[in-house]
Coordinates of C-alpha atoms in Angstrom, one line a residue:
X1 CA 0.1 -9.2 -4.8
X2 CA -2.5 -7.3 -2.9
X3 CA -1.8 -3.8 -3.5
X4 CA -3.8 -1.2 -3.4
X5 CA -3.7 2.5 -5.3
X6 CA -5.5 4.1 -2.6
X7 CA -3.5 6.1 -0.3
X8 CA -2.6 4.3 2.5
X9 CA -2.5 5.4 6.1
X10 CA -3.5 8.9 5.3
X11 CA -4.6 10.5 8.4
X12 CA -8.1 11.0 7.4
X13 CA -9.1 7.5 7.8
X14 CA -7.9 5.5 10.6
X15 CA -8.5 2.5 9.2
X16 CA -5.7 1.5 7.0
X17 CA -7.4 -2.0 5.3
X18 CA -6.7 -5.1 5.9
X19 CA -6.3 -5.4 2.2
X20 CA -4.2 -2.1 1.6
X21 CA -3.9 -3.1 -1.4
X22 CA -1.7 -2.8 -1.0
X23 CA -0.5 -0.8 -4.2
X24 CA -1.9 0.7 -2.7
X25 CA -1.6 3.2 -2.1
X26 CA 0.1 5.0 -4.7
X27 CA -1.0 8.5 -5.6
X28 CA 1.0 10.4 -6.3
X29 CA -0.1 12.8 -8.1
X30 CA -3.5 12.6 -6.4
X31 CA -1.6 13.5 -3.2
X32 CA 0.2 16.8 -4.8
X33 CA -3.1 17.6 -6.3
X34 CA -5.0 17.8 -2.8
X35 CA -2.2 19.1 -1.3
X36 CA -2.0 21.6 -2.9
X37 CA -5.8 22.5 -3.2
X38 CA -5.7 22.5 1.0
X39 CA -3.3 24.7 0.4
X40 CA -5.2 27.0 -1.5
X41 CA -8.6 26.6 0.9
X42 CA -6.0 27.6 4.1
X43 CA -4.8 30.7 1.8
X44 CA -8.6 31.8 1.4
X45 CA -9.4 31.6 5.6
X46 CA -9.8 34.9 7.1
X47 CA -6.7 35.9 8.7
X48 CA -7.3 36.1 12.9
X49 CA -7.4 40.2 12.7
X50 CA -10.2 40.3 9.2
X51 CA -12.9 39.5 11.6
X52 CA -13.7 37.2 9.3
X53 CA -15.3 39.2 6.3
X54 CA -12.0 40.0 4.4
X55 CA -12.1 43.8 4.1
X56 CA -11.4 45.8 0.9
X57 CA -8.0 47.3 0.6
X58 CA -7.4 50.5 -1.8
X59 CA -3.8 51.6 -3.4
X60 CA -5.5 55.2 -4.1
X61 CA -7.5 57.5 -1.6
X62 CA -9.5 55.3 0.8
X63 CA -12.2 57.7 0.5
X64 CA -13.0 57.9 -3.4
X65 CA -14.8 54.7 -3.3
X66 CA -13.8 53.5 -6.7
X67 CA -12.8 49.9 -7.4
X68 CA -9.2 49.2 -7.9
X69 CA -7.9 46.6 -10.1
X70 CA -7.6 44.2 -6.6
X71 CA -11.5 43.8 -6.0
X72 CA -12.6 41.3 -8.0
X73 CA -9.7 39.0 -6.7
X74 CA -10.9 39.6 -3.1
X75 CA -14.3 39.4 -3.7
X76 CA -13.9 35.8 -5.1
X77 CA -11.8 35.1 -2.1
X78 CA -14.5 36.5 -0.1
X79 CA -17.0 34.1 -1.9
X80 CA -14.7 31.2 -1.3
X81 CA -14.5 31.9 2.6
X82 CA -18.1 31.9 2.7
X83 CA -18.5 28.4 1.2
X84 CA -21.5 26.6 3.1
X85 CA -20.3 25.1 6.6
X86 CA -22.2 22.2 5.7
X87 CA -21.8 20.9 2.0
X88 CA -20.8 18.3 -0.3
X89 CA -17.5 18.8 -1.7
X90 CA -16.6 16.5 -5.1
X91 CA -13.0 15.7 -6.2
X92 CA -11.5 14.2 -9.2
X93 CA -8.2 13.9 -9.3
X94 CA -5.2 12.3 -11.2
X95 CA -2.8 9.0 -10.2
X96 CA 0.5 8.0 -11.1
X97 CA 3.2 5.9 -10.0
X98 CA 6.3 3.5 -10.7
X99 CA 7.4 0.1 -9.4
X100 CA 10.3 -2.2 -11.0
X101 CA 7.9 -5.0 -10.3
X102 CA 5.2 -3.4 -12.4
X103 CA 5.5 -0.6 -14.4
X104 CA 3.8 2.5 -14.7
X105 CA 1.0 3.2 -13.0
X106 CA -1.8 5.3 -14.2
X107 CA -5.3 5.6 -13.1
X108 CA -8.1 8.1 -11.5
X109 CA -9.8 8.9 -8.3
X110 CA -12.9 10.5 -7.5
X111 CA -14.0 11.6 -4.0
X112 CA -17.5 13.0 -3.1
X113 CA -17.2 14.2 0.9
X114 CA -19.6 15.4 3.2
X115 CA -18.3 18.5 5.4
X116 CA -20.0 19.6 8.6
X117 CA -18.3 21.6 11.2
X118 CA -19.9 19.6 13.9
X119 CA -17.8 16.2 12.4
X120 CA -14.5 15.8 12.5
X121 CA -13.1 14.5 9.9
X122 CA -16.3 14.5 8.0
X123 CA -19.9 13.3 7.9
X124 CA -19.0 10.7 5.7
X125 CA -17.3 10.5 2.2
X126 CA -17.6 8.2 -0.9
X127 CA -15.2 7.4 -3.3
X128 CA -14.2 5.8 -6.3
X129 CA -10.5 4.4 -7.7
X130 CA -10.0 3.4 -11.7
X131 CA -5.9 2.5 -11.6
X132 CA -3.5 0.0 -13.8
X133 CA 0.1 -0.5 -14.4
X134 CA 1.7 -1.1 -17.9
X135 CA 4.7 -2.7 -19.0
X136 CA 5.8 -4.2 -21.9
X137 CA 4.6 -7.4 -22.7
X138 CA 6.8 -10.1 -23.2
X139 CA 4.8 -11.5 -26.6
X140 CA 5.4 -7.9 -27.9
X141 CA 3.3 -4.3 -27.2
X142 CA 1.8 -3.5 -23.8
X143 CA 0.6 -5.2 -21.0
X144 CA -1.5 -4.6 -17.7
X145 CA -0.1 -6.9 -14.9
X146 CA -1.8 -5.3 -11.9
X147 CA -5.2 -3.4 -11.8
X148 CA -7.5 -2.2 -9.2
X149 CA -10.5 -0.6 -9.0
X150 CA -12.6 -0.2 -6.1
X151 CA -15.8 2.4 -4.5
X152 CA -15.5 2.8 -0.7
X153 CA -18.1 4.5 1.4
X154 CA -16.4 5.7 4.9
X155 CA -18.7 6.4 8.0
X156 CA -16.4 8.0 10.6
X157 CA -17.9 9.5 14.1
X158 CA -20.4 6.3 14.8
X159 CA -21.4 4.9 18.8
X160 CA -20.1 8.9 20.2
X161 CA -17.3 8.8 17.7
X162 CA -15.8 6.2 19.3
X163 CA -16.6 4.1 16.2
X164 CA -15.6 4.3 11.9
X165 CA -16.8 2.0 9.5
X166 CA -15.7 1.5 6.2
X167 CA -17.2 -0.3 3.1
X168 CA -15.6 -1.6 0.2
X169 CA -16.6 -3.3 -3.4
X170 CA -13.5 -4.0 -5.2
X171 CA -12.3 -5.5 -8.5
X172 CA -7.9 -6.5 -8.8
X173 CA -6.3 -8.3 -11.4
X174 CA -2.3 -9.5 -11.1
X175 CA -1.5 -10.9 -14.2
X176 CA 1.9 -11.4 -13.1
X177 CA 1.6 -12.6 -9.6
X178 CA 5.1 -14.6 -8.8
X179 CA 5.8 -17.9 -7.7
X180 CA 9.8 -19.1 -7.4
X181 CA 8.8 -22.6 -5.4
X182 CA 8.6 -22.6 -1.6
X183 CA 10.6 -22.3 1.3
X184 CA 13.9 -19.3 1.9
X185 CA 16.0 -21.4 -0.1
X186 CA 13.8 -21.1 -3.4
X187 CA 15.7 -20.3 -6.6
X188 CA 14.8 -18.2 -9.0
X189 CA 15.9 -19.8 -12.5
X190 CA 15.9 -17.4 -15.9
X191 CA 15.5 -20.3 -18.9
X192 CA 14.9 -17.4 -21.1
X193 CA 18.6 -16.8 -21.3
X194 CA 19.3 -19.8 -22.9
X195 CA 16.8 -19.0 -25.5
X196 CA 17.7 -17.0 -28.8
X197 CA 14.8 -14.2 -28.8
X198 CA 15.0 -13.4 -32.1
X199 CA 15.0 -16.8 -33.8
X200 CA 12.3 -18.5 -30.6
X201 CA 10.0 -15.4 -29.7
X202 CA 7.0 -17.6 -28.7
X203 CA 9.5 -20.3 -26.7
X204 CA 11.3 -17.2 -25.3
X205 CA 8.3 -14.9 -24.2
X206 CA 6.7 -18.1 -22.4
X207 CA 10.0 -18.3 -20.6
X208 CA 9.9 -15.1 -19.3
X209 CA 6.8 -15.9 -17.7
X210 CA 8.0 -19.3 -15.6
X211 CA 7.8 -17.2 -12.5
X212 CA 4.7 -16.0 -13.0
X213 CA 0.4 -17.0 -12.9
X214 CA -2.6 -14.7 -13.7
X215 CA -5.3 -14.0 -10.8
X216 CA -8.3 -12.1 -10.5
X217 CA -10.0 -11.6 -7.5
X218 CA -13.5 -9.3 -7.0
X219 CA -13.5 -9.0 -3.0
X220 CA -16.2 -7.1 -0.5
X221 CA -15.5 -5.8 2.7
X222 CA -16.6 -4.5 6.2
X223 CA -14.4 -2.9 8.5
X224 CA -14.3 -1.3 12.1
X225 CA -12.1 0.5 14.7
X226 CA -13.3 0.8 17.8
X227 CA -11.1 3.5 19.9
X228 CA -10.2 2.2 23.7
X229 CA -8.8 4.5 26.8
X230 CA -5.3 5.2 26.6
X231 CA -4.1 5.3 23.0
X232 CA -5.8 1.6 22.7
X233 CA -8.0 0.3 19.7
X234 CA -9.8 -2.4 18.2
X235 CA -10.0 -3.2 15.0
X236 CA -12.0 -6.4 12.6
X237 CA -13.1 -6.8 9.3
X238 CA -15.0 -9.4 7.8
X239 CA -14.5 -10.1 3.9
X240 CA -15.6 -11.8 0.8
X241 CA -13.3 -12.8 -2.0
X242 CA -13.9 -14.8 -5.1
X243 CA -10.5 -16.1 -6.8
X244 CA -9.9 -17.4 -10.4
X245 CA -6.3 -18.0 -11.5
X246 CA -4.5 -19.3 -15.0
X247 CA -1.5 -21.0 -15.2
X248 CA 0.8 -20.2 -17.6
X249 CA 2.0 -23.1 -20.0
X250 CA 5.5 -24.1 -18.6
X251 CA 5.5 -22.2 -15.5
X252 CA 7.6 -23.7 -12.5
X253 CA 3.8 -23.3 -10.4
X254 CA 2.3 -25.6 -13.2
X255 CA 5.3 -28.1 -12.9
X256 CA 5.1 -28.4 -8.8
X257 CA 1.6 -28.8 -9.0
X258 CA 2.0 -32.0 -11.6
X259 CA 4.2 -33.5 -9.0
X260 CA 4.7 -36.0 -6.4
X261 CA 0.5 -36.2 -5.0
X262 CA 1.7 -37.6 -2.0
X263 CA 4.4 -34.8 -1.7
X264 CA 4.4 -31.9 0.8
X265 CA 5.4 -29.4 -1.3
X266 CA 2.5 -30.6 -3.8
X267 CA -0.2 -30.9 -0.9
X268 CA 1.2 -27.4 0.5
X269 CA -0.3 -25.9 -2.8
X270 CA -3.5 -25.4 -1.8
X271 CA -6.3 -22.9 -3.6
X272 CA -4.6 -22.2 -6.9
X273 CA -8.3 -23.1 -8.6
X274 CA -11.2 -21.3 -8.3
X275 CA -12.5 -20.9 -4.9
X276 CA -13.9 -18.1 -2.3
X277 CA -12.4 -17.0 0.5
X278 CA -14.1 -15.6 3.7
X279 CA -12.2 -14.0 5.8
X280 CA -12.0 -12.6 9.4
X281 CA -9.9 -10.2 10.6
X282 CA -9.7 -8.8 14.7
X283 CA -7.0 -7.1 16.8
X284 CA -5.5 -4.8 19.1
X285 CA -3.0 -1.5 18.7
X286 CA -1.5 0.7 20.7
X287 CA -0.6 3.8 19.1
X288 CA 1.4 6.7 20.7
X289 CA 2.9 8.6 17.6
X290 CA 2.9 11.8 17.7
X291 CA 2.0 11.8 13.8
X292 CA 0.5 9.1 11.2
X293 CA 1.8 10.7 8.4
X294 CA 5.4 11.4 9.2
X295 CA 5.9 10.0 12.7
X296 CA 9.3 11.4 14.1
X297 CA 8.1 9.7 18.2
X298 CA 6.2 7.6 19.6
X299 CA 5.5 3.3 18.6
X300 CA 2.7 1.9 17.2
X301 CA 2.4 -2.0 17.9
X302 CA -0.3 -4.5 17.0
X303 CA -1.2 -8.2 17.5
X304 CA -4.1 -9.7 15.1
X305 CA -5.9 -13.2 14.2
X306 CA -7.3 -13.4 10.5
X307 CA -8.6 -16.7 8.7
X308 CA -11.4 -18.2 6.9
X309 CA -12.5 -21.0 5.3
X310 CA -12.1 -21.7 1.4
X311 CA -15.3 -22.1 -0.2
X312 CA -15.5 -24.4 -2.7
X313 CA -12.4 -26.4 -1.1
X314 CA -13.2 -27.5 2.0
X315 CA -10.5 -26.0 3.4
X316 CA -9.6 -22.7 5.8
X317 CA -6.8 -21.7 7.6
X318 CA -5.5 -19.4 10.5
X319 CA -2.9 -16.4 10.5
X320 CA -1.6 -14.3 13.2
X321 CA 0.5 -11.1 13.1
X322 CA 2.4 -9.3 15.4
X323 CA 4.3 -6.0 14.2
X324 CA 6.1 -3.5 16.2
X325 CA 7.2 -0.1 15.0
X326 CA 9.3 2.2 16.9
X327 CA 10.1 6.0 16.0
X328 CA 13.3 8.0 18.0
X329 CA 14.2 11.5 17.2
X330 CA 18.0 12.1 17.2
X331 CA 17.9 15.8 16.7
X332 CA 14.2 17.0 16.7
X333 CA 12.2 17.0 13.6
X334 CA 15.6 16.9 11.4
X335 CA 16.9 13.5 11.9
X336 CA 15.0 10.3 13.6
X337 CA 15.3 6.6 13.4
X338 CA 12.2 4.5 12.6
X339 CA 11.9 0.5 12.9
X340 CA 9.6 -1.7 12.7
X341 CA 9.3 -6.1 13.0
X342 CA 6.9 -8.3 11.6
X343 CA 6.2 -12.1 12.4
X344 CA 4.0 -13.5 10.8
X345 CA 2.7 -17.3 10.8
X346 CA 0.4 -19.5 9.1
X347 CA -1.8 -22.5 10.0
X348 CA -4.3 -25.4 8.5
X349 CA -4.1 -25.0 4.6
X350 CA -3.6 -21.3 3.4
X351 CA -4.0 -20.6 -0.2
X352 CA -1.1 -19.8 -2.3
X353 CA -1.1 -16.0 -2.3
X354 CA -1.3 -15.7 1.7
X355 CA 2.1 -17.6 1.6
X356 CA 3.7 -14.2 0.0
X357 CA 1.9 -11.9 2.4
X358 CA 1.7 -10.7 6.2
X359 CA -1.4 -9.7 8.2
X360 CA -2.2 -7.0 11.0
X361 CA -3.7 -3.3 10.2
X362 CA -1.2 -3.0 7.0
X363 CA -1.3 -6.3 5.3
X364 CA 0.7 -6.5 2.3
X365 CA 2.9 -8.4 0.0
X366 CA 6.6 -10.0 1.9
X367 CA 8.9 -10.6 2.5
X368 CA 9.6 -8.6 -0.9
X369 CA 8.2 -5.7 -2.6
X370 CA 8.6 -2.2 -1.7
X371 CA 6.5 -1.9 1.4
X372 CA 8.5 -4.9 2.5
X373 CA 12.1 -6.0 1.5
X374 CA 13.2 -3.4 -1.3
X375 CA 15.0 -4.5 -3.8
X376 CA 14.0 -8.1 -3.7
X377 CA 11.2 -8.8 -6.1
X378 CA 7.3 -9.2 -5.0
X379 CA 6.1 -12.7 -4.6
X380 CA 9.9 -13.9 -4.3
X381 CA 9.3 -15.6 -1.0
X382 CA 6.6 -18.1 0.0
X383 CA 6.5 -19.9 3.4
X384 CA 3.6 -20.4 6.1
X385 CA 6.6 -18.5 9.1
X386 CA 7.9 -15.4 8.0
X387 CA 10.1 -12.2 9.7
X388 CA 10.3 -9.0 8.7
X389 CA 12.6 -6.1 10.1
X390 CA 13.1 -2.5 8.3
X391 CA 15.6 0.2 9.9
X392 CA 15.6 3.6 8.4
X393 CA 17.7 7.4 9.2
X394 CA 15.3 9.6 8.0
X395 CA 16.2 13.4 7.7
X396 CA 14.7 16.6 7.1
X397 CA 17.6 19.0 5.1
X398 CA 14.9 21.7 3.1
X399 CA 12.4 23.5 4.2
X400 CA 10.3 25.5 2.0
X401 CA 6.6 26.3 0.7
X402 CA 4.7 25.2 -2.2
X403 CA 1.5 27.7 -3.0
X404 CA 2.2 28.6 0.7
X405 CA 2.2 25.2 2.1
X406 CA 4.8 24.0 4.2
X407 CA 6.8 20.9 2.6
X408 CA 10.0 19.7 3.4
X409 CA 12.6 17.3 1.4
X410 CA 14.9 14.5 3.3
X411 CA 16.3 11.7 2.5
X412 CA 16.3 8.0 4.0
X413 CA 19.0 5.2 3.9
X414 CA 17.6 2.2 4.9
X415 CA 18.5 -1.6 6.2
X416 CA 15.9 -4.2 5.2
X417 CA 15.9 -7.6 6.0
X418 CA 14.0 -10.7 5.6
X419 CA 13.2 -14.7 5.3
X420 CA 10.4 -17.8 5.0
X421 CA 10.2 -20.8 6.7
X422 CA 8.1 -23.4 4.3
X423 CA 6.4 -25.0 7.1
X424 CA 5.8 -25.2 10.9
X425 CA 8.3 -28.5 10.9
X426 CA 12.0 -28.3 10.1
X427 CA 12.4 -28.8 6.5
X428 CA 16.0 -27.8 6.1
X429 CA 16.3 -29.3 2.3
X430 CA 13.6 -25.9 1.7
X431 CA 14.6 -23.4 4.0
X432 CA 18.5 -24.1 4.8
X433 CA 20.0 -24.4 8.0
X434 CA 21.8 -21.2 8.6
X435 CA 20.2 -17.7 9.6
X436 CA 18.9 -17.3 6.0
X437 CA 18.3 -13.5 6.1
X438 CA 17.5 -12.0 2.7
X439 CA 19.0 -8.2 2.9
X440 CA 17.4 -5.3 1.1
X441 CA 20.3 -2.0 0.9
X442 CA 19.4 1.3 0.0
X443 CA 18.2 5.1 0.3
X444 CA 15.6 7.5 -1.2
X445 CA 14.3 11.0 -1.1
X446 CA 10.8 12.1 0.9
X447 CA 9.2 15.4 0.1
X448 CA 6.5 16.0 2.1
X449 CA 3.8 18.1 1.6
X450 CA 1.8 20.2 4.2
X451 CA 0.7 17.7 7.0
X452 CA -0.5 14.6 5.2
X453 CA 1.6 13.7 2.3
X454 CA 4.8 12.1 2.0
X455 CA 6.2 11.3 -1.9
X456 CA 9.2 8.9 -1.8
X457 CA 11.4 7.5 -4.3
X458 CA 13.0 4.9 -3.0
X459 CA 16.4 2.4 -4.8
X460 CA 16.5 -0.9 -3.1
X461 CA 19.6 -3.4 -3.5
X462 CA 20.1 -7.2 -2.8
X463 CA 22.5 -9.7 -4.2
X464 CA 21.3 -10.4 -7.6
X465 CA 18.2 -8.1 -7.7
X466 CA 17.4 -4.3 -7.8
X467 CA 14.3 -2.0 -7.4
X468 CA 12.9 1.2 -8.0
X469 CA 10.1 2.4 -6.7
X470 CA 8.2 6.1 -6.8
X471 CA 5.3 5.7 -4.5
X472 CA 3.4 7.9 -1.8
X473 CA 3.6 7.4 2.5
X474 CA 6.5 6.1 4.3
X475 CA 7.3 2.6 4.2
X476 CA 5.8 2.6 7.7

């Protein structure tokens, strides 16, 4: 799945990535650790009535002139106030997270940003993500089944600040990328439970991965928002990607593809060997929230094209999106509704991995996954039609400070819901004829953190599958 470790949707950066990466995205301790080092910067300011130099305070006689045991604090909070308006500030900072689907995730992130008063957020900043998951590995030991590493350069305030570009070189690897067949009706079989474990390791632990296939994918990218009158904006990209995939021996993707050639479902699985892909993305949004971070009002609704051609295959194809997010306060900040809908659909002859993912400003791995349908597995679903709806009761219950930041905790029950259609034409033997909506069931905790950082832990539930997932930003 696409996913990206760099934290998505912060408030900083208006453009979210048409990749997100999706897994993007999940800092967690990178958030606490800048959080928490604003925190410190705000407690350093000059207070309104200082004038702004941070006078010296005395316990003894103001007029002995002696040092008391308090100056050399204040005079290296003096020191700190009277940083350089315009500077350079470098950050290194932690990352961890946790998803069912994955693991844990470990990793690093280094962030070198211009400041200027004059530029609002910045001048511009540069920065750098090292990040994996581990798990055990079904052969025995460890294993990484997603990594992703990327530098990004971010050039805010261009054409009157009307305009923010954003460069990226990336590297991701998904050694366990899913495939369960297409269509809503797919099934997900489990032939290592017929398997004795201890007298067939081999035969078992190539079971365990019939679901799965191994991808790596380097990818460049160009992206720009254009603001508009009236909370309006545009937004394109334009993107490289170079795709190399194994198949594992036995899998269910190695079996379809040895089918019927004349079949659909065989001709419908298209760029699973190596091949580029280059991609266009363009759109409009209209965003009236009254936050980014932790929107309690407001909506934020998009419609997008994206598409490309497949190098190498002789083939391309054509997506659009539209997604519509609403948010409804119930009793001011302390409890609000938020909902959003997704369709997405597919056309021509889209590779294998867009049939697992939706487009638009947050494109990402669904229906399933925990920015999608929680509690249903990532990758379970693959279909050129898809529809997406989440409903969440978000609350605020705590209030308190952390190194005199404001945070809050709440708590979130959620509705999810979900399905695929294979193909533009009826194909009821792949996709049923009834309603077909998958259901993800479940609630979570949010503590967020001064203005721009919301930790969740989210438990997801659907028939026959479960999910955990410890991540960083609202689902949406």
């Amino acid at each position: 799945m696409e996913r990206g470790t760099e934290l998505r949707r912060a408030p900083a950066s208006p453009l979210s990535g048409a990749d997100r990466l999706s897994l993007p995205n999940r800092l967690l301790l990178a958030a606490l650790c800048v959080a928490l080092g604003t925190a410190g910067t705000a407690w350093a300011q000059p207070s309104p009535t200082s004038g702004g130099e941070g006078t010296t305070a005395s316990s003894g006689d103001p007029s002995d002139g002696e040092p008391t045991p308090e100056e050399p604090s204040k005079k290296r909070k003096r020191a700190r106030r009277e940083l350089p308006p315009v500077r350079t500030e470098p950050g290194i900072l932690p990352a961890i997270s946790y998803d069912s689907d994955l693991g844990l995730g470990l990793g690093v992130i280094t962030n070198f940003a211009r400041i200027d008063p004059e530029a609002v957020p910045y001048r511009w900043r540069l920065g750098a993500q090292a990040f994996l998951y581990l798990r055990p590995r079904p052969e025995g030991g460890v294993e990484v089944p997603f990594q992703s590493h990327y530098v990004r350069f971010d050039k805010p305030g261009l054409a009157s600040g009307r305009v923010r570009l954003l460069l990226e070189l990336s590297f991701r690897r998904h050694s366990n990328a899913g495939y369960h067949g297409l269509g809503n009706q797919s099934i997900r079989s489990e032939p290592w439970k017929s398997i004795d474990k201890e007298r067939e390791p081999d035969s078992w632990a190539r079971a365990r991965r019939f679901h799965e296939y191994d991808r790596i994918y380097p990818r460049a990218e160009a992206e720009v928002r254009v603001q508009l009158p009236a909370d309006l904006f545009a937004f394109g990209s334009t993107s490289l990607a170079w795709n190399w995939f194994q198949l594992y021996e036995g899998s269910q993707l190695s079996q379809d593809l040895a089918g019927d050639p004349e079949a659909w479902q065989t001709q419908a699985l298209v760029g699973v060997s190596r091949h580029g892909l280059l991609q266009g993305v363009a759109g409009m949004a209209l965003d009236t929230r009254d936050d980014e971070t932790a929107p309690i009002a407001g909506m934020f609704h998009e419609v997008s094209v994206r598409g490309g051609p497949l190098l190498e295959l002789q083939q391309g194809f054509v997506g659009l999106n539209a997604t519509f997010r609403f948010f409804l306060p119930i009793h001011r900040d302390w409890i609000s509704v938020a909902a959003r809908l997704i369709l997405d659909g597919l056309f021509g002859s889209p590779p294998l991995y867009e049939l697992a993912r939706y487009g638009g400003t947050e494109a990402d791995d669904g229906p399933g996954g925990s920015t999608s349908l929680r509690g249903v597995l990532t990758h379970r679903y693959h279909g050129r039609g898809k529809v997406l709806s989440n409903l969440e009761l978000r609350s605020k219950f705590l209030r308190f400070r952390v190194a005199r930041q404001r945070s809050s905790l709440g708590a979130v029950l959620f509705l999810d819901a979900g399905r695929v259609w294979a193909d533009h034409r009826p194909r009821p033997e792949l996709d049923g004829k009834t309603l077909g909506l998958h259901p993800g069931l479940g609630g979570g905790l949010r503590w967020q953190v001064g203005e721009t950082f919301v930790i969740r832990l989210d438990v997801g539930w659907s028939p026959g599958q479960h999910g955990l997932y410890f991540d960083v930003g609202h689902v949406f």
